Amino acid sequence: HPHVHRSAAFARLDPAVHLPELTQLVGGPAGVAPQDAMDFHNTDWQGRYRGASSLALLPSTPQQVAAVLKYCSDHQLAVVPQGGNTGLVGGSVPVFDEIVVSTARMNKIRSFNAVTGVLECDAGCVLETLDNYLLPRNHTMPWDLGAKGSCHIGGNVATNAGGLRLLRYGSLHGSILGLEVALTDGSILDTMSSLRKDNTGYDLKQLFIGSEGTLGVITGVSVLTAAKPKSVHVLYIGCESFATVQTIFSEAKQRLGEILSACEFQDAPSLNLVLQYIPNTRNPLSASHPFYVLIETSGSNETHDLEKLDSFVEFLYDNKISSDAVASQDISQVKAIWQLRENVASAMKRQGEVWKYDLSLPISQMYPLVEELRTRLPREPGVLAVGYGHLGDGNVHINVVAPTRSESVHNAIEPFIYEWTQKHRGSVSAEHGLGFTKAHCIGYSKPPRAISLMHNIRSLFDPKGILNPYKVLPHD
Ligand code: FAD
Ligand code: 2HG
Ligand code: ZN
């Protein structure tokens, strides 16, 4: 990391002194990850960052987490909170020798109320495991993402993950009813609650949603789950232009109304990479198109939903908005179509080195940016830009891939892409957070006064600055 130096403020782990004491705080050797697991804990999902930590702790209770944080704070040892380690901005792995504190062993469901839909669980529960628990109980998680098989609910909260259901259920700021958080002073902040309404003072839990491990370690989560929809359908639509993509979104809102539950888009190069790298995928349409829109409907009455969907497709055909659309016929086709969109990130990774941008922009500006970016990129074999994302949420993912990490590609993209986003009053991180990759980019989306208040809040919760150093906020 040429632009970051290890802070001299931090102590180095002394295996003779710190290790036995920390091992005791996590209840013995079972609370310490084996050495052969350190490669996993040190390396991010993209394989872009590799830390040099020699210790990952696996506490099994909130009390253990709090004790570890107090010990590390007292001994000036830096810490990285880690969930499923699927984050995309280098926030979940050590930059240098920080101690990893993982939620992997805190994975119990605490309670579920089938009347209110409130689920309380440990922070280390895997998102998909929670959904599989809820489905037979006629409920579902109010968010979903491609990383569901590995990401932890604590990590989702810490990143304020967006994902594929935000259009329907809103952000985690609404779905999370309470949190339990271990703090660096050794205390546990208990705001676990099943109340939807509670205006008693400042809503402190909101601060931890999207705090990316800089304010405390989330150990417990209370979430308002959703009723499981009885009828779910997916429509995959081929489009000839990005103007058509926008028309489809606005018509879908009008014509599908309350059953519209997701609206995603992807361009042809992003679909082609999925078809190339992900086994058992195929384009379900009769031809290739420059753009594809994925629409999901979720409702409670199959006949009613199908009637609406059919007439929506008819509308698209009659008005020559698209001439090529396919609707899922059963739940396996729903999944197969979602795979085409969910697997873009995995397919990109197999193609080469990837630069990722996760922008909120006015919808009309999303694709013009991709096109302008393409004109700037070096005309070299294997250099490619793709655009896709959460159309309905105003969130575009722009990924550039090249055969190797290259200065000329990097300089063609940055700072251009950030300046462009700032000019259009967008956000340089819509849903992935700032982490390590984008800690220096916050100024493109937030004014100096906001950033200085964030520094103040951070030092209130973490006066020694041990939590996820070098991440989220600019540092010297
Ligand atoms: P980690 O990666 O382990 O950590 C992420 C950050 O949170 C780090 O800064 C870490 O320090 C902190 N953290 C983790 N756990 C805690 C805790 N208990 N307390 C305090 N801090 C903690 N994101 C989206 O928003 N939408 C998507 O659609 C989406 N799709 C994805 C698809 C794929 C294939 C992948 C690989 C990632 C995707 N992501 C998406 C990125 C997303 O941020 C993560 O997948 C997820 O929210 C992180 O959860 P995690 O448990 O893996 O956290
Ligand atoms: C998605 O929506 C994820 O597929 C990943 O947020 C986006 O990898 C990316 O850029
Ligand atoms: Zn996304």
XYZ file of C-alpha atoms and ligand atoms in Angstrom:
540
model
C 0.000 0.000 0.000
C 2.317 2.762 -1.193
C 0.097 5.629 0.008
C -0.503 4.348 3.563
C 1.984 3.738 6.339
C 1.481 1.631 9.406
C 0.621 3.952 12.263
C 3.343 4.072 14.901
C 0.598 4.616 17.482
C -0.217 0.902 17.405
C 1.593 -1.753 19.384
C 2.752 -4.931 17.690
C 1.268 -8.208 18.850
C 3.573 -9.809 21.389
C 2.893 -13.560 21.143
C 4.368 -14.185 24.591
C 2.209 -11.614 26.394
C -0.880 -10.717 24.363
C -1.653 -14.108 22.880
C -2.274 -16.038 26.117
C -4.352 -13.168 27.526
C -6.468 -12.753 24.389
C -6.898 -16.534 24.120
C -8.272 -16.554 27.634
C -10.672 -13.690 26.841
C -12.203 -15.700 23.978
C -12.674 -18.792 26.124
C -9.608 -20.804 25.129
C -7.948 -22.088 21.930
C -11.298 -22.726 20.163
C -11.649 -18.949 20.062
C -8.468 -18.524 18.037
C -8.452 -19.284 14.300
C -5.913 -21.914 13.224
C -2.872 -20.604 11.308
C -4.024 -22.207 8.065
C -7.163 -20.049 8.201
C -5.136 -16.824 8.267
C -4.931 -16.657 4.489
C -8.739 -16.450 4.370
C -8.924 -13.808 7.115
C -6.162 -11.705 5.509
C -7.489 -11.741 1.933
C -10.545 -9.946 0.576
C -13.127 -11.505 -1.758
C -11.607 -9.918 -4.831
C -8.122 -11.114 -3.933
C -7.021 -7.523 -4.243
C -5.831 -6.911 -0.686
C -3.678 -9.129 1.473
C -3.031 -8.185 5.090
C -0.255 -9.552 7.284
C -2.152 -10.355 10.456
C -1.060 -13.372 12.453
C -4.153 -13.473 14.676
C -7.869 -13.892 14.077
C -10.101 -14.186 17.127
C -13.419 -16.034 17.037
C -15.323 -14.911 20.142
C -18.548 -16.767 20.873
C -20.410 -14.230 23.054
C -20.983 -10.452 23.061
C -19.194 -10.308 26.441
C -16.089 -11.876 24.905
C -16.149 -9.357 22.062
C -16.432 -6.460 24.511
C -13.577 -7.831 26.622
C -11.359 -8.212 23.544
C -12.100 -4.648 22.427
C -11.288 -3.250 25.864
C -8.050 -5.247 26.007
C -7.019 -4.085 22.521
C -7.918 -0.512 23.353
C -5.933 -0.615 26.613
C -2.931 -2.161 24.821
C -3.182 -0.008 21.697
C -3.680 -3.036 19.435
C -5.514 -2.350 16.167
C -8.531 -4.492 15.233
C -10.495 -5.359 12.087
C -14.072 -6.544 12.630
C -14.893 -9.247 10.098
C -18.093 -11.020 9.073
C -18.297 -13.199 5.968
C -15.435 -11.264 4.347
C -17.413 -10.607 1.157
C -17.031 -6.814 1.231
C -15.954 -5.187 -2.015
C -13.994 -2.157 -0.757
C -11.191 -3.770 1.239
C -12.829 -2.914 4.583
C -12.917 -6.406 6.075
C -9.243 -7.366 5.947
C -6.195 -6.028 7.804
C -4.102 -3.422 6.020
C -1.035 -4.372 8.078
C -0.989 -6.568 11.188
C -4.362 -5.665 12.748
C -6.053 -8.392 14.797
C -9.107 -9.825 13.066
C -12.209 -10.135 15.262
C -14.581 -12.429 13.399
C -18.263 -13.093 14.102
C -18.042 -16.607 12.602
C -18.790 -18.406 15.878
C -21.685 -16.138 16.858
C -24.362 -17.678 14.682
C -27.423 -18.426 16.757
C -30.973 -17.400 16.056
C -32.224 -15.932 19.324
C -35.964 -15.641 18.710
C -38.584 -15.290 16.016
C -42.106 -13.968 16.437
C -44.379 -15.229 13.663
C -47.022 -12.596 14.414
C -44.836 -9.500 14.303
C -42.182 -10.994 12.000
C -39.412 -9.795 14.297
C -36.255 -11.934 14.202
C -33.466 -11.574 16.742
C -30.142 -13.240 16.020
C -26.389 -13.152 16.525
C -24.379 -10.987 14.149
C -22.574 -13.955 12.616
C -25.678 -15.621 11.152
C -25.301 -16.113 7.389
C -27.952 -14.256 5.386
C -29.060 -17.313 3.399
C -29.304 -19.426 6.551
C -31.663 -16.835 8.021
C -33.796 -16.813 4.887
C -33.944 -20.624 4.893
C -35.068 -20.503 8.524
C -37.781 -17.963 7.739
C -39.261 -19.412 4.523
C -41.048 -22.400 6.132
C -42.334 -19.899 8.698
C -43.917 -17.848 5.893
C -41.442 -14.989 6.183
C -38.385 -13.798 4.306
C -35.416 -11.473 4.840
C -36.104 -7.932 3.635
C -32.803 -7.823 1.750
C -30.988 -10.174 -0.592
C -27.607 -10.092 -2.311
C -25.408 -12.254 -4.491
C -23.152 -12.898 -1.481
C -26.050 -14.355 0.594
C -24.356 -17.753 0.991
C -21.387 -16.237 2.874
C -22.154 -12.725 4.163
C -23.147 -12.293 7.817
C -26.079 -10.204 8.992
C -23.633 -8.163 11.112
C -21.605 -7.408 7.980
C -24.776 -6.464 6.135
C -25.665 -4.003 8.882
C -22.106 -2.684 9.144
C -22.087 -1.924 5.391
C -25.760 -0.919 5.206
C -25.993 -3.379 2.324
C -28.499 -2.501 -0.391
C -28.957 -5.412 -2.754
C -31.789 -6.791 -4.811
C -34.848 -6.091 -2.669
C -34.344 -2.478 -1.614
C -36.945 -1.267 -4.097
C -39.583 -3.289 -2.224
C -38.512 -3.204 1.421
C -36.396 -0.070 1.690
C -32.973 0.186 3.319
C -31.708 -1.409 6.509
C -32.277 1.916 8.261
C -35.959 0.943 8.220
C -35.747 -2.851 8.638
C -33.338 -2.929 11.574
C -35.282 -2.457 14.806
C -32.417 -2.865 17.235
C -28.745 -3.682 17.607
C -26.417 -4.986 20.272
C -22.937 -3.550 19.896
C -19.687 -4.193 21.781
C -17.748 -0.965 22.331
C -14.052 -0.258 22.847
C -14.552 0.691 26.498
C -15.664 -2.870 27.186
C -19.347 -2.054 27.490
C -22.205 -3.496 25.477
C -24.665 -1.028 24.005
C -28.006 -2.828 24.106
C -30.586 -1.280 21.809
C -32.152 -4.639 20.907
C -35.823 -3.912 20.405
C -38.846 -5.228 18.582
C -40.565 -1.851 18.484
C -41.316 -0.244 15.157
C -41.851 3.111 16.769
C -39.607 4.537 19.453
C -38.827 8.242 19.624
C -37.042 8.307 22.966
C -33.999 10.391 22.227
C -31.411 9.951 19.504
C -31.721 6.737 17.512
C -28.189 5.504 18.240
C -28.507 2.229 16.345
C -28.695 4.185 13.075
C -25.096 5.323 13.578
C -23.871 1.729 13.431
C -25.779 0.949 10.226
C -23.124 1.633 7.592
C -20.346 2.343 10.124
C -18.113 -0.337 8.533
C -16.539 -1.525 11.760
C -15.294 1.884 12.897
C -17.570 2.511 15.908
C -18.010 -0.860 17.571
C -18.567 -4.534 16.802
C -22.184 -5.467 16.158
C -22.988 -8.678 18.054
C -26.777 -8.917 17.840
C -29.438 -7.793 15.386
C -33.192 -7.370 15.603
C -34.839 -7.234 12.195
C -38.357 -6.737 10.917
C -38.733 -9.560 8.397
C -41.307 -9.547 5.603
C -44.198 -11.857 4.882
C -43.130 -14.391 2.271
C -44.790 -13.448 -1.011
C -47.086 -16.214 -2.318
C -46.460 -15.556 -5.978
C -43.083 -14.505 -7.412
C -42.367 -13.978 -11.106
C -39.489 -12.649 -13.114
C -39.508 -10.982 -16.491
C -36.307 -10.697 -18.554
C -36.577 -8.101 -21.298
C -34.238 -7.376 -24.200
C -33.835 -3.649 -25.011
C -32.255 -1.812 -27.914
C -31.263 1.375 -26.036
C -30.748 2.787 -22.545
C -33.672 5.134 -23.213
C -35.866 2.036 -23.495
C -34.445 0.698 -20.241
C -35.672 3.869 -18.508
C -39.084 3.692 -20.194
C -39.528 0.135 -18.959
C -38.781 1.146 -15.370
C -41.248 4.018 -15.367
C -43.957 1.931 -17.084
C -43.342 -0.963 -14.691
C -43.979 1.327 -11.725
C -47.219 2.560 -13.254
C -48.539 -0.730 -14.615
C -47.304 -3.318 -12.105
C -47.818 -1.022 -9.141
C -47.780 -2.759 -5.783
C -46.499 -6.096 -7.124
C -43.268 -4.658 -8.580
C -40.508 -5.923 -6.247
C -37.241 -5.456 -8.197
C -36.031 -3.645 -11.279
C -32.454 -4.359 -12.349
C -30.549 -3.830 -15.592
C -27.418 -5.117 -17.250
C -25.675 -4.350 -20.522
C -24.710 -6.938 -23.137
C -21.028 -7.254 -22.162
C -21.983 -7.987 -18.544
C -24.430 -10.718 -19.583
C -21.899 -12.173 -22.012
C -19.313 -12.567 -19.234
C -21.862 -14.412 -17.080
C -22.725 -16.731 -19.980
C -19.008 -17.319 -20.585
C -17.909 -18.048 -17.018
C -20.883 -19.245 -14.982
C -21.878 -22.868 -15.639
C -25.481 -23.699 -16.579
C -26.434 -20.179 -17.625
C -28.053 -19.287 -20.949
C -29.762 -16.288 -22.460
C -33.463 -17.177 -22.229
C -34.407 -14.652 -24.933
C -34.575 -15.387 -28.638
C -31.736 -12.987 -29.487
C -28.960 -10.812 -28.038
C -29.639 -7.152 -27.235
C -27.558 -4.169 -26.087
C -29.415 -4.064 -22.729
C -31.527 -6.301 -20.513
C -34.007 -5.375 -17.811
C -34.948 -7.831 -15.069
C -38.287 -7.192 -13.420
C -39.507 -9.170 -10.441
C -43.051 -9.153 -9.128
C -44.058 -10.417 -5.699
C -47.651 -10.595 -4.633
C -50.255 -12.646 -2.848
C -52.546 -13.679 -5.690
C -51.108 -15.747 -8.529
C -53.986 -15.152 -10.957
C -54.018 -11.428 -10.369
C -50.213 -11.142 -10.680
C -50.075 -13.181 -13.906
C -52.839 -11.090 -15.440
C -50.878 -7.937 -14.687
C -47.628 -9.392 -15.996
C -49.230 -10.608 -19.216
C -50.773 -7.263 -19.920
C -47.462 -5.545 -19.164
C -45.657 -7.711 -21.750
C -48.481 -7.037 -24.219
C -48.066 -3.313 -23.601
C -44.308 -3.559 -24.289
C -44.911 -5.448 -27.549
C -47.831 -3.283 -28.744
C -45.877 -0.106 -28.168
C -42.691 -1.533 -29.688
C -40.772 -0.884 -26.476
C -39.381 -4.399 -26.681
C -40.060 -7.314 -28.988
C -38.252 -9.906 -26.907
C -39.282 -10.689 -23.327
C -39.580 -13.891 -21.360
C -41.469 -14.607 -18.148
C -40.454 -17.307 -15.685
C -42.775 -20.317 -15.705
C -41.783 -21.741 -12.343
C -39.541 -21.081 -9.355
C -36.507 -22.748 -10.981
C -36.778 -20.303 -13.883
C -37.076 -17.411 -11.429
C -33.740 -18.520 -9.979
C -32.158 -19.134 -13.394
C -32.984 -15.610 -14.572
C -31.755 -14.037 -11.327
C -28.454 -15.923 -11.822
C -27.799 -13.868 -14.966
C -27.815 -10.670 -12.937
C -26.465 -11.872 -9.573
C -23.363 -13.474 -11.084
C -21.907 -10.454 -12.860
C -19.449 -9.779 -10.010
C -18.280 -13.418 -9.956
C -17.912 -13.533 -13.741
C -15.912 -10.278 -13.789
C -13.522 -11.705 -11.217
C -12.758 -14.644 -13.505
C -12.037 -12.370 -16.442
C -9.143 -10.467 -14.821
C -8.280 -7.457 -12.676
C -11.402 -5.462 -11.843
C -11.924 -1.807 -10.903
C -15.319 -1.427 -9.229
C -17.455 1.694 -8.988
C -20.757 1.710 -7.133
C -22.498 4.975 -7.885
C -25.808 6.639 -7.142
C -26.681 8.807 -10.132
C -29.756 10.251 -11.784
C -30.919 7.301 -13.922
C -30.599 9.236 -17.169
C -26.869 9.780 -16.455
C -25.956 6.173 -15.664
C -25.170 4.893 -19.109
C -23.789 8.078 -20.655
C -21.068 7.754 -18.003
C -20.259 4.186 -19.057
C -20.046 5.306 -22.682
C -17.827 8.281 -21.912
C -15.589 6.101 -19.779
C -15.140 3.661 -22.665
C -13.790 6.414 -24.897
C -11.105 7.167 -22.302
C -9.873 3.612 -21.754
C -6.719 2.465 -23.542
C -7.592 0.477 -26.659
C -5.871 -2.691 -25.567
C -7.040 -6.274 -25.848
C -9.033 -7.429 -22.848
C -9.810 -3.937 -21.494
C -13.549 -3.681 -21.061
C -16.122 -1.559 -19.165
C -19.538 -2.898 -18.181
C -22.577 -1.245 -16.612
C -25.317 -2.940 -14.613
C -27.117 -2.542 -11.349
C -30.068 -1.584 -9.258
C -31.894 0.562 -11.795
C -34.916 1.013 -9.570
C -32.728 2.375 -6.758
C -30.718 4.778 -8.924
C -27.579 2.712 -8.301
C -25.277 1.738 -11.174
C -22.308 -0.629 -10.925
C -19.539 0.192 -13.363
C -16.797 -2.419 -13.551
C -13.670 -2.105 -15.667
C -11.673 -5.241 -16.291
C -8.169 -5.618 -17.701
C -5.815 -8.611 -18.035
C -3.490 -7.148 -15.389
C -3.444 -4.274 -12.912
C -2.386 -1.289 -15.012
C -1.510 2.307 -14.267
C -2.787 3.531 -17.638
C -6.214 1.941 -17.097
C -6.367 3.300 -13.563
C -5.468 6.829 -14.620
C -8.035 6.739 -17.400
C -10.781 6.059 -14.827
C -9.769 8.019 -11.723
C -10.318 10.770 -10.750
C -12.512 11.244 -13.857
C -15.306 8.938 -12.653
C -15.445 10.562 -9.203
C -15.403 14.103 -10.550
C -18.158 13.196 -12.983
C -20.250 11.736 -10.145
C -19.688 14.820 -8.008
C -20.692 17.108 -10.881
C -24.012 15.240 -11.141
C -24.467 15.313 -7.365
C -24.290 11.546 -7.138
C -22.748 9.298 -4.482
C -19.329 7.642 -4.918
C -20.552 4.770 -2.767
C -24.188 3.829 -3.122
C -24.110 0.549 -1.184
C -20.666 -1.046 -0.765
C -19.247 1.548 1.622
C -15.867 3.283 1.554
C -13.653 0.727 3.295
C -9.991 0.994 2.393
C -10.395 1.504 -1.360
C -12.499 4.624 -1.136
C -11.609 6.187 2.208
C -9.990 9.087 0.360
C -13.063 9.612 -1.856
C -15.649 10.695 0.707
C -15.079 14.368 -0.154
C -16.648 13.868 -3.582
C -19.986 13.205 -1.878
C -19.853 14.879 1.551
C -18.918 18.432 2.594
C -15.945 19.108 4.936
C -18.189 19.923 7.910
C -19.932 16.543 7.636
C -16.577 14.754 7.446
C -15.208 16.568 10.492
C -18.309 15.623 12.507
C -17.790 12.022 11.429
C -14.232 12.160 12.796
C -15.642 13.487 16.095
C -18.227 10.706 16.330
C -15.558 8.126 15.570
C -13.273 9.341 18.329
C -16.180 9.471 20.779
C -16.731 5.722 20.323
C -13.091 4.803 19.755
C -10.772 7.345 21.411
C -7.652 5.246 20.712
C -8.541 4.772 17.044
C -8.049 0.996 17.144
C -11.154 0.041 15.150
C -10.570 -0.537 11.461
C -7.793 2.058 11.097
C -6.947 3.453 7.622
C -10.559 2.821 6.548
C -13.718 4.845 5.773
C -12.512 8.367 6.642
C -9.449 10.065 5.153
C -6.327 9.667 7.292
C -2.789 10.998 6.940
P -17.394 -8.257 5.694
O -16.983 -8.237 4.287
O -16.735 -9.248 6.565
O -17.177 -6.793 6.324
C -17.627 -5.650 5.660
C -17.366 -4.409 6.530
O -18.156 -4.470 7.702
C -15.938 -4.298 7.022
O -15.605 -2.940 7.120
C -15.966 -4.918 8.403
O -14.971 -4.386 9.249
C -17.347 -4.546 8.874
N -17.997 -5.544 9.740
C -18.296 -6.830 9.448
N -18.958 -7.398 10.464
C -19.062 -6.475 11.435
C -19.654 -6.454 12.733
N -20.267 -7.529 13.245
N -19.591 -5.309 13.450
C -18.988 -4.205 12.954
N -18.421 -4.163 11.731
C -18.461 -5.283 10.987
N -23.399 -5.275 -1.286
C -24.555 -4.613 -1.459
O -24.792 -3.623 -0.781
N -25.456 -5.005 -2.408
C -25.243 -6.085 -3.203
O -26.057 -6.386 -4.055
C -24.039 -6.810 -3.013
N -23.797 -7.902 -3.758
C -22.636 -8.571 -3.568
C -22.407 -9.695 -4.349
C -21.238 -10.428 -4.215
C -21.000 -11.637 -5.073
C -20.269 -10.011 -3.255
C -19.004 -10.779 -3.073
C -20.501 -8.884 -2.465
C -21.669 -8.152 -2.613
N -21.942 -7.009 -1.847
C -23.121 -6.352 -2.035
C -20.955 -6.426 -0.903
C -21.486 -6.365 0.523
O -20.960 -5.273 1.227
C -21.257 -7.585 1.317
O -21.499 -8.745 0.598
C -21.941 -7.711 2.694
O -22.858 -6.743 3.123
C -20.825 -7.736 3.680
O -21.094 -8.678 4.654
P -19.922 -9.538 5.274
O -20.475 -10.290 6.410
O -19.216 -10.331 4.238
O -18.953 -8.388 5.828
C -24.256 -6.410 -7.348
O -25.241 -5.671 -7.313
C -23.203 -6.245 -6.297
O -24.141 -7.340 -8.167
C -21.789 -6.305 -6.833
O -23.410 -5.087 -5.552
C -21.461 -5.148 -7.727
O -19.332 -6.129 -8.054
C -20.002 -5.120 -8.179
O -19.546 -4.078 -8.665
Zn -25.204 -4.082 -6.013
